Coordinates of C-alpha atoms in Angstrom, one line a residue:
L162 CA 100.4 2.7 195.6
A163 CA 102.5 5.2 195.6
N164 CA 103.4 5.3 191.9
L165 CA 99.7 5.5 191.3
A166 CA 99.2 8.5 193.3
G167 CA 102.0 10.4 191.7
N168 CA 101.3 9.6 188.5
S169 CA 98.7 12.4 187.9
Y170 CA 97.3 14.6 190.5
V171 CA 94.2 13.3 192.5
S172 CA 93.7 13.9 196.2
S173 CA 93.9 10.7 198.3
S174 CA 90.2 10.0 199.3
A175 CA 89.3 10.0 195.6
L176 CA 92.4 8.0 194.4
A177 CA 91.0 5.5 197.6
K178 CA 87.2 5.6 196.8
I179 CA 88.0 4.5 193.3
L180 CA 90.2 1.6 194.0
E181 CA 87.7 1.2 196.5
S182 CA 85.1 1.0 193.6
V183 CA 87.3 -1.3 191.5
K184 CA 87.6 -4.0 194.2
H185 CA 84.3 -4.3 194.7
N186 CA 83.8 -4.3 191.3
P187 CA 86.7 -6.0 189.2
E188 CA 84.7 -6.4 185.8
L189 CA 85.7 -2.7 185.3
L190 CA 89.1 -2.9 184.3
N191 CA 87.5 -4.9 181.5
E192 CA 86.0 -1.7 180.1
S193 CA 88.1 1.1 178.5
T194 CA 89.0 4.0 180.3
S195 CA 89.4 6.8 178.4
R196 CA 88.3 9.9 179.5
Y197 CA 86.0 9.9 176.6
T198 CA 84.4 6.7 177.0
L199 CA 84.1 7.6 180.8
K200 CA 81.8 11.0 179.7
R201 CA 79.7 8.7 177.1
R202 CA 78.9 6.1 179.6
R203 CA 77.6 9.2 182.5
E204 CA 75.4 10.7 179.3
E205 CA 74.3 7.5 178.6
E206 CA 73.1 6.7 182.1
V207 CA 71.2 10.4 182.4
V208 CA 69.5 10.0 178.7
V209 CA 66.2 9.7 179.9
T210 CA 63.4 9.3 177.1
G211 CA 59.6 8.6 178.6
I212 CA 56.5 9.0 177.7
Y213 CA 56.5 12.4 178.7
G214 CA 59.5 13.2 176.3
D215 CA 63.2 13.7 176.7
L216 CA 64.6 15.3 180.1
V217 CA 66.9 17.9 178.8
K218 CA 64.8 20.6 177.1
E219 CA 65.7 24.0 175.8
M220 CA 64.1 27.2 176.6
H221 CA 64.2 30.5 174.3
C222 CA 64.7 33.9 176.3
T223 CA 65.3 37.3 174.7
G224 CA 68.9 38.5 175.0
K225 CA 69.6 42.6 175.1
D226 CA 71.0 42.7 171.5
G227 CA 67.6 41.0 170.9
N228 CA 68.9 37.9 170.0
P229 CA 67.6 34.5 171.4
V230 CA 69.5 32.7 174.4
T231 CA 69.2 29.1 174.6
I232 CA 69.4 27.8 178.2
C233 CA 68.7 23.9 179.0
Y234 CA 66.4 22.6 182.0
A235 CA 65.2 19.6 183.1
D236 CA 61.7 19.0 182.5
P237 CA 60.0 18.9 186.0
V238 CA 57.3 16.0 184.8
V239 CA 59.8 14.0 183.0
T240 CA 62.1 14.1 186.2
V241 CA 59.3 13.1 188.5
D242 CA 58.3 10.0 186.6
H243 CA 61.8 9.1 186.1
L244 CA 62.3 9.3 189.8
A245 CA 59.3 7.3 190.6
R246 CA 60.3 4.3 188.3
I247 CA 63.4 3.9 189.4
S248 CA 63.4 4.8 193.0
P249 CA 60.9 2.9 195.5
A250 CA 61.7 5.4 198.1
Y251 CA 61.1 8.1 196.5
R252 CA 57.5 6.1 194.9
E253 CA 56.3 5.3 197.8
T254 CA 57.1 8.6 199.6
L255 CA 54.8 10.5 196.8
R256 CA 52.3 7.8 197.3
H257 CA 51.7 8.0 200.6
K258 CA 51.7 11.8 200.3
A259 CA 48.8 11.3 197.7
A260 CA 46.9 9.2 199.6
R261 CA 46.8 11.9 202.7
C262 CA 45.6 14.4 200.2
S263 CA 42.0 15.2 200.2
P264 CA 40.1 16.0 198.2
V265 CA 41.8 13.7 195.3
D266 CA 41.8 16.5 192.8
Q267 CA 43.6 19.0 195.2
A268 CA 46.6 20.5 193.8
W269 CA 50.0 19.7 195.5
Q270 CA 52.2 23.1 195.8
I271 CA 55.4 23.3 194.3
C272 CA 58.4 25.4 196.0
V273 CA 61.4 26.9 193.9
Y274 CA 64.8 27.8 194.9
A275 CA 67.4 30.4 193.5
D276 CA 71.2 31.2 194.3
E277 CA 74.2 31.7 192.5
V278 CA 77.1 29.4 193.0
L279 CA 80.9 29.6 192.6
P280 CA 82.6 26.4 191.7
G281 CA 86.4 26.3 191.8
N282 CA 88.7 28.7 193.4
V283 CA 86.7 31.6 194.9
L284 CA 89.2 34.0 194.9
R285 CA 90.3 33.7 191.1
A286 CA 89.9 37.2 189.3
V287 CA 88.0 35.7 186.5
S288 CA 84.9 33.5 187.5
S289 CA 83.7 32.1 184.2
R290 CA 82.4 29.3 186.5
K291 CA 80.0 31.1 188.3
C292 CA 76.5 30.3 187.6
W293 CA 73.2 30.2 188.7
A294 CA 71.0 27.2 189.8
V295 CA 67.7 26.5 190.1
Y296 CA 65.7 23.6 192.3
W297 CA 62.3 22.6 193.0
T298 CA 60.3 20.3 195.0
F299 CA 56.9 19.8 196.7
L300 CA 56.2 21.1 199.9
Q301 CA 53.5 18.0 200.5
L302 CA 57.1 16.2 201.0
E303 CA 57.0 18.0 204.7
E304 CA 59.5 16.5 206.7
A305 CA 61.3 15.1 204.0
L306 CA 62.1 18.9 202.7
G307 CA 65.5 18.7 204.8
S308 CA 67.0 16.1 202.4
E309 CA 68.9 17.5 199.6
L310 CA 67.6 14.6 197.3
C311 CA 63.9 15.7 197.8
W312 CA 65.2 18.9 195.6
N313 CA 65.1 18.3 191.8
T314 CA 67.4 20.4 189.6
F315 CA 65.4 22.5 187.1
T316 CA 68.5 24.3 185.4
V317 CA 72.3 25.4 185.9
A318 CA 72.9 28.5 184.1
T319 CA 76.1 30.9 183.6
S320 CA 76.1 33.8 185.2
D321 CA 77.5 35.1 181.7
Q322 CA 74.4 33.8 180.2
V323 CA 72.3 35.2 182.5
K324 CA 74.0 38.8 182.1
R325 CA 73.2 38.1 178.5
L326 CA 69.4 38.4 179.1
E327 CA 67.1 41.5 178.8
D328 CA 66.2 41.9 182.7
G329 CA 68.9 39.0 183.7
L330 CA 67.7 36.8 186.3
S331 CA 64.2 38.0 186.4
Q332 CA 63.4 37.1 182.8
L333 CA 64.9 33.5 183.4
M334 CA 62.7 33.2 186.7
R335 CA 59.9 34.0 184.1
E336 CA 60.4 31.3 182.1
V337 CA 61.3 28.4 185.0
F338 CA 57.8 29.9 186.7
R339 CA 56.2 29.1 183.7
R340 CA 57.1 25.7 183.0
L341 CA 57.0 24.7 186.7
G342 CA 53.7 26.0 187.0
G343 CA 52.3 24.9 183.4
G344 CA 53.7 21.4 183.9
F345 CA 51.5 19.7 186.4
Q346 CA 48.4 22.1 185.8
D347 CA 46.3 19.6 184.4
G348 CA 47.6 16.8 186.0
V349 CA 50.2 14.2 185.2
Y350 CA 49.9 10.1 185.4
I351 CA 52.8 9.3 187.6
E352 CA 53.6 5.2 187.7
G353 CA 52.6 3.9 191.1
V354 CA 51.1 7.2 192.4
G355 CA 48.3 8.3 190.0
I356 CA 47.2 11.4 188.5
L357 CA 49.9 14.2 190.3
K358 CA 48.3 17.5 189.9
A359 CA 50.7 20.8 191.2
E360 CA 50.7 24.6 190.9
L361 CA 53.2 27.1 191.7
R362 CA 53.2 28.1 195.3
L363 CA 56.4 29.0 197.0
M364 CA 59.9 30.4 196.0
I365 CA 62.8 31.2 198.4
S366 CA 66.4 32.7 198.0
D367 CA 68.5 34.7 199.5
E368 CA 67.7 38.5 199.1
G369 CA 70.4 39.2 196.0
A370 CA 68.3 36.8 194.3
L371 CA 64.8 38.2 195.2
K372 CA 65.6 41.5 194.5
Q373 CA 67.2 40.3 190.9
T374 CA 64.0 37.9 190.4
L375 CA 61.2 40.7 191.5
M376 CA 63.3 43.7 190.2
C377 CA 63.0 45.7 193.4
K378 CA 65.5 48.1 194.6
G379 CA 65.8 46.8 198.4
A380 CA 67.8 48.8 200.3
S381 CA 68.9 51.0 197.2
G382 CA 65.3 52.3 196.8
N383 CA 63.2 54.4 199.1
K384 CA 60.8 51.8 199.8
C385 CA 62.6 49.2 200.7
C386 CA 60.8 46.2 201.2
I387 CA 58.3 44.9 198.6
M388 CA 55.9 43.2 201.3
C389 CA 54.8 47.3 202.3
R390 CA 53.0 49.8 200.8
N391 CA 54.7 52.6 203.3
C392 CA 57.9 51.4 204.3
V393 CA 60.3 53.5 203.3
L394 CA 64.3 54.0 204.3
H395 CA 65.0 55.8 207.6
A396 CA 67.8 57.6 205.9
S397 CA 65.4 59.6 203.5
E398 CA 63.3 61.1 206.3
L399 CA 60.4 60.5 204.0
W400 CA 58.8 59.7 207.0
K401 CA 58.9 62.8 208.5
H402 CA 56.6 64.4 206.2
G403 CA 53.6 62.0 206.8
D404 CA 51.2 60.9 204.4
G405 CA 51.2 57.4 206.1
L406 CA 55.1 56.5 205.8
V407 CA 56.2 54.6 207.8
S408 CA 60.5 54.3 208.6
H409 CA 62.0 50.8 208.0
V410 CA 63.4 51.2 211.8
E411 CA 60.0 50.8 213.3
H412 CA 59.2 48.1 215.6
E413 CA 55.8 48.7 216.2
F414 CA 55.1 46.2 213.1
G415 CA 51.3 47.0 213.1
R416 CA 52.0 50.5 211.6
F417 CA 52.8 49.1 208.5
R418 CA 50.4 48.4 205.4
R419 CA 50.7 45.4 203.6
H420 CA 50.9 45.0 200.1
S421 CA 47.7 43.4 198.1
D422 CA 47.6 42.1 194.3
E423 CA 45.8 44.9 193.6
T424 CA 48.1 47.5 195.0
L425 CA 51.4 45.6 193.7
W426 CA 49.8 45.7 190.4
S427 CA 49.0 49.4 190.4
V428 CA 52.7 50.1 191.0
C429 CA 53.7 48.1 187.9
D430 CA 51.0 49.5 185.8
H431 CA 52.1 53.0 186.9
L432 CA 55.6 52.6 185.8
A433 CA 54.4 50.8 182.5
A434 CA 52.4 53.8 181.9
K435 CA 55.2 56.1 182.7
K436 CA 58.0 54.8 180.9
P437 CA 56.9 56.1 177.3
H438 CA 56.3 59.7 178.2
L439 CA 59.0 60.7 181.1
R440 CA 62.7 61.2 180.3
K441 CA 65.4 58.9 181.4
G442 CA 66.6 60.6 184.3
E443 CA 62.7 61.6 185.3
F444 CA 61.9 57.8 185.2
A445 CA 64.9 56.6 187.3
Q446 CA 63.4 59.2 189.8
L447 CA 60.0 57.7 189.7
E448 CA 61.8 53.8 190.1
Q449 CA 63.9 55.4 193.2
S450 CA 60.3 56.8 194.8
L451 CA 58.8 53.6 194.2
G452 CA 61.3 50.9 194.9
M453 CA 60.9 49.0 191.8
N454 CA 62.5 48.7 188.6
F455 CA 61.0 48.6 185.4
G456 CA 61.5 45.6 182.8
T457 CA 59.5 44.1 179.9
H458 CA 60.6 41.1 180.4
G459 CA 60.5 40.7 183.8
C460 CA 58.5 38.6 185.9
L461 CA 56.4 41.3 187.5
F462 CA 56.1 43.3 183.8
D463 CA 55.2 40.5 181.2
L464 CA 52.4 42.8 180.3
E465 CA 52.0 40.3 177.1
E466 CA 51.0 37.6 179.3
N467 CA 50.1 39.1 182.4
L468 CA 52.7 37.0 184.3
A469 CA 52.7 38.5 187.6
P470 CA 52.8 37.3 191.5
N471 CA 50.5 38.2 194.2
I472 CA 51.3 39.8 197.5
H473 CA 49.2 38.2 200.6
G474 CA 51.6 38.7 203.2
S475 CA 54.2 36.4 201.0
V476 CA 55.1 37.1 197.3
G477 CA 53.2 35.1 194.8
L478 CA 53.5 34.0 191.6
D479 CA 51.0 32.2 189.0
A480 CA 52.8 30.8 185.8
L481 CA 49.5 31.1 184.0
P482 CA 49.2 33.7 181.2
T483 CA 45.9 35.2 182.9
R484 CA 45.2 37.8 185.2
S485 CA 43.5 35.3 187.8
R486 CA 47.0 34.9 189.4
S487 CA 47.2 32.2 192.1
D488 CA 49.0 32.5 195.7
V489 CA 52.7 31.5 195.2
A490 CA 55.0 32.6 198.4
E491 CA 57.8 34.1 198.7
S492 CA 59.6 33.9 201.9
I493 CA 61.7 36.7 203.1
C494 CA 64.0 34.7 204.9
N495 CA 67.5 34.7 203.9
R496 CA 70.1 32.1 203.9
G497 CA 71.0 30.5 207.3
E498 CA 67.8 29.5 208.3
S499 CA 67.8 26.2 210.8
C500 CA 66.5 25.6 214.1
H501 CA 65.1 22.3 213.0
S502 CA 66.2 20.0 210.2
G503 CA 64.3 21.4 207.1
I504 CA 61.2 22.9 208.5
Q505 CA 62.4 25.9 210.5
G506 CA 63.2 29.7 211.2
K507 CA 66.3 31.9 210.9
A508 CA 69.5 30.6 212.4
C509 CA 71.8 33.8 212.8
W510 CA 69.1 35.5 213.9
L511 CA 67.1 33.3 216.2
H512 CA 70.0 32.0 217.9
S513 CA 71.0 35.3 218.6
I514 CA 67.8 36.2 220.3
G515 CA 68.1 33.2 222.9
L516 CA 66.0 31.1 220.5
S517 CA 66.2 27.2 219.2
V518 CA 63.2 25.4 219.4
F519 CA 60.0 25.6 217.7
V520 CA 57.9 28.7 218.8
S521 CA 54.5 29.7 218.6
L522 CA 53.9 32.4 215.7
R523 CA 53.0 35.2 218.8
E524 CA 56.3 34.3 220.6
L525 CA 58.0 34.7 217.1
S526 CA 56.4 38.2 216.3
R527 CA 57.3 39.1 220.1
L528 CA 60.8 38.5 219.7
S529 CA 61.4 40.2 216.6
Q530 CA 60.1 43.2 218.1
K531 CA 61.9 42.8 220.5
H532 CA 64.9 42.2 218.6
L533 CA 64.7 45.2 216.4
R534 CA 63.9 47.4 219.9
N535 CA 66.7 46.3 221.6
S536 CA 69.1 46.9 218.7
K537 CA 67.6 50.4 218.7
L538 CA 68.9 51.1 222.2
A539 CA 72.3 49.1 221.8
Y540 CA 73.2 51.3 218.5
S541 CA 70.9 53.8 217.0
E542 CA 68.5 54.0 214.6
D543 CA 71.3 55.2 211.9
D544 CA 72.3 51.5 212.1
V545 CA 69.0 50.0 211.9
L546 CA 69.6 47.2 208.6
P547 CA 66.4 46.8 206.0
K548 CA 67.2 43.1 207.1
H549 CA 65.9 44.1 210.8
H550 CA 62.3 45.2 209.4
F551 CA 62.6 41.8 207.3
T552 CA 62.3 39.9 210.2
Q553 CA 59.0 41.2 211.4
H554 CA 57.9 39.8 208.5
L555 CA 58.6 35.8 209.9
G556 CA 55.5 36.0 211.8
P557 CA 53.0 36.5 209.2
L558 CA 54.4 34.6 206.5
L559 CA 54.3 31.8 209.6
R560 CA 50.6 32.7 210.0
S561 CA 50.0 32.4 206.6
Q562 CA 51.9 29.0 205.4
G563 CA 52.4 27.1 208.8
Y564 CA 56.4 26.6 208.5
L565 CA 59.4 28.3 207.3
L566 CA 62.0 26.4 204.9
S567 CA 65.4 26.3 205.9
C568 CA 68.0 27.0 203.0
F569 CA 70.6 25.1 204.6
T570 CA 69.4 21.8 202.7
H571 CA 70.2 23.9 199.4
E572 CA 73.6 25.0 200.3
R573 CA 74.0 21.1 200.8
R574 CA 72.4 20.4 197.6
H575 CA 75.3 22.9 195.9
K576 CA 78.0 20.4 196.5
F577 CA 76.8 18.6 193.4
V578 CA 77.0 21.8 191.3
K579 CA 80.6 22.5 192.7
L580 CA 82.0 18.8 192.5
Y581 CA 81.2 18.7 188.8
G582 CA 81.5 22.2 188.2
T583 CA 85.2 22.0 189.2
A584 CA 86.2 19.2 187.3
S585 CA 85.4 20.9 184.3
R586 CA 88.0 22.9 182.8
N587 CA 86.6 23.9 179.8
V588 CA 83.6 26.6 180.4
N589 CA 82.5 26.8 176.7
A590 CA 79.1 26.5 175.2
K591 CA 78.2 23.1 176.6
W592 CA 79.5 23.7 180.2
S593 CA 76.2 24.5 181.7
R594 CA 74.5 21.6 180.0
N595 CA 76.7 19.3 181.1
L596 CA 76.6 20.4 184.4
L597 CA 73.4 20.3 184.2
L598 CA 73.4 16.5 183.5
E599 CA 75.9 15.6 185.9
T600 CA 73.8 17.0 188.5
S601 CA 70.5 15.1 187.5
L602 CA 72.7 11.7 187.4
A603 CA 74.3 12.5 190.8
Q604 CA 70.4 12.7 192.1
F605 CA 68.8 9.8 190.2
Q606 CA 72.0 7.3 191.3
R607 CA 72.2 8.1 195.0
L608 CA 67.8 7.5 194.9
E609 CA 67.9 4.6 192.4
G610 CA 67.1 1.1 194.2
M611 CA 66.6 3.0 197.3
E612 CA 63.8 1.0 199.6
G613 CA 61.4 2.7 201.8
S614 CA 60.4 6.1 202.4
L615 CA 62.2 9.4 202.2
L616 CA 60.1 10.3 205.3
R617 CA 62.1 8.1 207.5
N618 CA 64.7 6.0 205.5
V619 CA 66.7 4.7 207.5
G620 CA 69.4 2.3 205.9
L621 CA 72.8 1.6 205.2
E622 CA 74.9 3.5 202.6
P623 CA 77.1 2.0 199.6
P624 CA 79.5 0.4 200.0
I625 CA 77.8 -2.6 201.9
L626 CA 79.7 -5.7 202.9
P627 CA 79.1 -8.7 204.6
A628 CA 80.1 -8.3 208.3
P629 CA 83.2 -10.4 209.8
D630 CA 82.3 -12.9 212.5
V631 CA 83.8 -10.6 215.2
V632 CA 80.6 -8.0 214.3
R633 CA 77.8 -10.3 214.1
Q634 CA 79.2 -12.1 217.7
S635 CA 79.5 -8.3 219.2
L636 CA 76.5 -7.5 217.8
E637 CA 74.4 -11.0 219.6
L638 CA 76.4 -10.7 222.5
C639 CA 75.1 -6.9 223.1
T640 CA 71.5 -7.3 221.7
G641 CA 70.6 -11.0 222.7
M642 CA 69.5 -11.8 219.3
S643 CA 70.5 -15.0 217.4
L644 CA 72.0 -14.0 213.9
A645 CA 73.1 -17.9 213.0
H646 CA 70.5 -17.3 210.1
T647 CA 70.4 -13.6 209.3
I648 CA 72.6 -12.3 206.4
V649 CA 74.7 -9.4 208.6
E650 CA 75.8 -6.9 206.5
Y651 CA 78.0 -3.4 207.5
A652 CA 79.2 -0.2 205.9
L653 CA 80.8 2.8 207.2
Q654 CA 77.9 5.4 207.0
A655 CA 74.4 5.2 206.9
R656 CA 71.2 7.4 206.0
I657 CA 69.5 8.7 209.2
Q658 CA 66.3 10.9 209.3
F659 CA 67.7 14.0 208.0
G660 CA 70.7 13.5 206.1
T661 CA 74.1 10.9 206.2
C662 CA 76.0 9.7 209.4
R663 CA 79.2 8.7 209.0
R664 CA 82.2 7.1 210.7
D665 CA 83.5 9.0 213.3
D666 CA 81.0 11.2 213.6
L667 CA 79.6 12.6 217.3
V668 CA 75.7 11.7 217.3
R669 CA 72.7 12.4 219.7
C670 CA 70.5 9.3 220.3
A671 CA 67.3 9.5 221.6
S672 CA 64.7 6.4 223.2
G673 CA 62.3 7.8 225.3
S674 CA 63.4 9.9 227.9
E675 CA 67.2 8.4 227.4
V676 CA 69.5 10.9 225.6
V677 CA 73.2 9.7 224.3
Y678 CA 75.9 11.3 223.0
G679 CA 78.6 9.1 221.5
Q680 CA 81.1 8.6 218.0
V681 CA 79.7 6.0 215.9
H682 CA 82.0 3.5 214.6
L683 CA 80.1 0.9 212.1
R684 CA 76.9 0.2 211.1
V685 CA 75.2 -3.1 210.5
R686 CA 72.2 -4.4 209.2
A687 CA 70.8 -7.3 210.3
G688 CA 67.0 -7.2 209.3
E689 CA 67.2 -3.7 210.8
C690 CA 69.9 -1.2 211.3
W691 CA 72.2 -0.9 213.9
S692 CA 75.1 1.5 214.9
M693 CA 78.4 0.6 217.0
I694 CA 78.8 4.2 219.1
S695 CA 81.3 5.1 222.1
P696 CA 78.9 6.8 224.5
W697 CA 80.6 10.3 226.0
E698 CA 79.9 11.1 229.5
T699 CA 79.2 15.2 230.4
A700 CA 82.0 17.0 231.6
G701 CA 80.4 20.2 231.5
K702 CA 78.4 23.0 229.7
N703 CA 78.8 21.9 225.9
Q704 CA 81.7 19.6 227.0
L705 CA 81.8 15.7 227.1
R706 CA 84.2 13.2 228.0
I707 CA 85.9 10.8 225.3
K708 CA 85.2 7.4 226.0
H709 CA 86.1 4.1 224.2
D710 CA 83.8 1.9 225.2
S711 CA 81.0 0.7 222.3
V712 CA 77.7 -0.5 222.5
W713 CA 74.9 -1.2 220.0
V714 CA 72.2 0.8 219.5
P715 CA 69.1 1.0 216.9
T716 CA 70.3 3.5 213.9
E717 CA 66.3 4.7 213.7
T718 CA 67.5 6.2 217.4
V719 CA 69.8 8.9 215.7
Q720 CA 68.6 11.9 215.6
G721 CA 71.8 14.1 214.6
V722 CA 75.0 14.9 214.0
L723 CA 76.8 17.1 215.9
T724 CA 79.7 19.9 215.4
W725 CA 82.3 19.1 217.7
K726 CA 86.0 19.8 218.6
K727 CA 88.4 17.5 220.7
E728 CA 90.3 19.4 223.2
G729 CA 92.5 16.6 225.1
V730 CA 90.6 14.2 226.6
T731 CA 87.2 16.2 226.3
A732 CA 84.9 17.6 223.4
L733 CA 83.7 20.9 223.1
I734 CA 80.0 20.7 221.0
T735 CA 78.0 23.1 219.4
P736 CA 74.5 23.0 221.1
Q737 CA 71.7 22.1 218.7
R738 CA 68.3 21.2 219.1
F739 CA 66.9 17.9 217.2

């Protein structure tokens, strides 16, 4: 083994997983082992051709030099149809949610996420692997949105490709919106689910991606908030001249006037009308004053097809080429949102005001205003950022949509892009296409054959092995069950309601009013899933005393995994609500 590990560089954990796979699948030794064969086999796995065509297709965008730029994407209809065929859990989740929709022909709502990812060494001077990843899902999946497996990859495009586009990311997202909104517009038949009809509804991303997508100037323009008509930067001092303008440091949210479809369109139409008649410097000054950049290929300025968003307390986008734009929302919440699994508020901000549980709409609005007011008292109005104003929109967004989505799920989804993007050394013309195939295949393999439902799918994660007699006897002794004629299997990690629970994780278990914190050692499936944990005692505030006695608990009682640090015979934990 020592010679094997030193023959060529590979991490010890990766080598252990490879040897474990060979041990349980000895037939692999009879296969060809060249890297070209491995690549061909993985490509064969992801070649999907169904009744709706091929999985990977091409969209052609307009480059800055006038030449077309080709970007590959995974067809959303083919993706859903394929997942429903190979994954009983995914199919059952869609079927369960479709049965609850009333009326039957009610359109589902599609959510889109976009972010820039940097695989490999982030400190390198040349970041040729930097890319834009776009994910999407159905909002009807609700509590399952906290699982990264429910977010499908639409495209992975290198940042160099996006920079070559006229109007950059805005043009790319326009094409994304068009294909996502139009794919399910008339309804498609999904095997085991029925007719599925959906429309584009929501986009979430960080502030940088929002600015590039909507082509708004943000903090670099006089009008820093695209959601408000009269919000201006405090440093511009325009608010001193009246005309209804309000500084972004104002904590009385009622003084701001919200954008409507008509007012936003009037800004876009005004820029389009003035573009041919103003000199470059004059037009740049106009863009500065309106807080909006003009681009003929942007999603707000698609003048040929009238592809543009709505503003109804949330930014919207209709993929249809008409002026009858349907609601598509955009959560102004930025990265770092978490309060409870997948449907939550903004963690770094909410924790700063002492909030880590579900709150009412009125309480959320009150606390956001209090936070801004206290920030001005503690520092000064000059130190208040536009982000402080953006938090004022959390309440109205919660009112219009019913929930706020967490972006932690998407950050976990990036692990596939980083894993395969880092492993690929040759960043050539096919790099983004191969990365799209790899990330899609990773999702397919994890969902393939999964039983149950993604809404609450508790089960063992492979490798799953027959349980030794000592494990069987321990489970019988603790639970009082007779397992003489029951198949007992064990694994070192398991699926819980949100995410995965691994060996040595510190978990919180709850059954009724009883709450137990303990370290997980083993998972067993004997009809239902059980977990062996060592319960730890409370030793103080956010501290637990480490114990080594073991008990068996139902895996479905595991609410979540906690972050902890060992300090002698105690463990310091991060407080978290589930």
